[in-house]
Amino acid sequence: MVKVSIRLDKRHRLKDGTYPLKLAVARKSTFWLPLDVYLNEEDWDADNERIINIPNRKTLNALIQQRQSEVNVKLMALQNNGTLRSYTTAALIAYLQNDNEDNQPHLFNIMADKFLKGKDNASTQRIYEDTLRLLREFARYESLTFEEITVSWLNNFNIFMRRSCPSKNGRAIHFRNIRAIFNYAIKEDYISCYPFRKFRIEHEQTEKRSLSLEQMRKFATMELQPFQERYRDTFMLVFMLIGINSVDLCQLSNIKDGRISYKRGKTHKIYDIKVEPEAQAIFDRYKGKEHLLSWYDTVENYRHYANRANLSLHDIGKEIGVDGLTLYWARHTWATFAAEIDIPEDVISLALGHSTTGADVTKVYIRYNHKKVDEANRRVIDYALGKGEFSENSELESWE
């Protein structure tokens, strides 16, 4: 409990023999707030904390007691909302001496809640909730302020996360989430502090996650258990749709004029992809009633199916010399094969939804006609399956 008393500061005697009257705020240590009142020692009753002897003592006593009450009210409010501990002595002095409430530290959870309410994507919300869960484990989240999150605090949080998240890239996701909430709070004119000007979010290069051509062709033709064949078809469909995300694949509603069109959940970019015959064969084989694919007719959440698919792909991958094979490898494999057969970088970037690097005219041509991306995808599929110009290197000409 912080105690506020009224004291005559005898440490500082003025030339006229008077001493300044101050509020003494006892926290871990005592600091002083000036009252702009100066008294001789005999005019101050220290036991009762009252001015005596001088003519205007009643008015002065009322004013200093009012000021004492105002400071007590501010301190009590900070204690009740749990933010008092986040103040340095200098910051607390500045706040108590200023009538502007904007000097008060700002709670992180208020902006985090508002920020998440603006996120419609359930997957995105889960990613941010994982970050907030770690914050709750590390700090007193309900009273955590933006001002408390300094470079030193972030470094300590990084050390804490290593226990459950040894990957630098995994921790980087959480730091980017915190930074996004900081940026939102600044945009809302809620804060001005920003530790990410000095704090560097560390990354590390990820391991290779693409199949070699030999592995891909073996994967596509190897004998599997019936239940595994569906998961292989899932991988191949993701590959032939240029690395479509699992959540977007499950939400496909129709094929129109031989093409699928969708907005990618992660980036909100519009994709328009030609469905090649090999991909159409998979759609026909697993035609659903409620969904374009029957896989999603029987699961409550696309993540459940993706998890089962990845578990099976782990086992299948071991047989072709790959550890940790997942559906996401299909996207990396498409990009790798495209580079191997000299598809231009700007076409690969556009196909994957990245920023293109070619001339503006080329960008416009690709964006509105899709021809370059369609040609690239056809060539990548032919390369992967040993068809067309690549048939002499493959046994896969009969693969659907």
mmCIF file of C-alpha atoms in Angstrom, residues 227-228 231-232 307-317 325:
data_model
loop_
_atom_site.group_PDB
_atom_site.id
_atom_site.type_symbol
_atom_site.label_atom_id
_atom_site.label_comp_id
_atom_site.label_asym_id
_atom_site.label_seq_id
_atom_site.Cartn_x
_atom_site.Cartn_y
_atom_site.Cartn_z
ATOM 1 C CA PHE A 227 -6.811 -45.218 -47.014
ATOM 2 C CA GLN A 228 -3.402 -43.753 -47.906
ATOM 3 C CA TYR A 231 -4.094 -38.602 -48.775
ATOM 4 C CA ARG A 232 -1.693 -38.962 -51.688
ATOM 5 C CA ASN A 307 -3.912 -33.423 -39.528
ATOM 6 C CA ARG A 308 -4.880 -36.960 -40.556
ATOM 7 C CA ALA A 309 -3.490 -36.367 -44.044
ATOM 8 C CA ASN A 310 -0.189 -35.113 -42.664
ATOM 9 C CA LEU A 311 0.146 -38.097 -40.317
ATOM 10 C CA SER A 312 -0.302 -40.475 -43.254
ATOM 11 C CA LEU A 313 2.053 -38.435 -45.414
ATOM 12 C CA HIS A 314 4.699 -38.749 -42.700
ATOM 13 C CA ASP A 315 4.573 -42.537 -43.097
ATOM 14 C CA ILE A 316 4.456 -42.431 -46.892
ATOM 15 C CA GLY A 317 7.345 -39.983 -46.982
ATOM 16 C CA LEU A 325 6.288 -34.856 -45.416
#
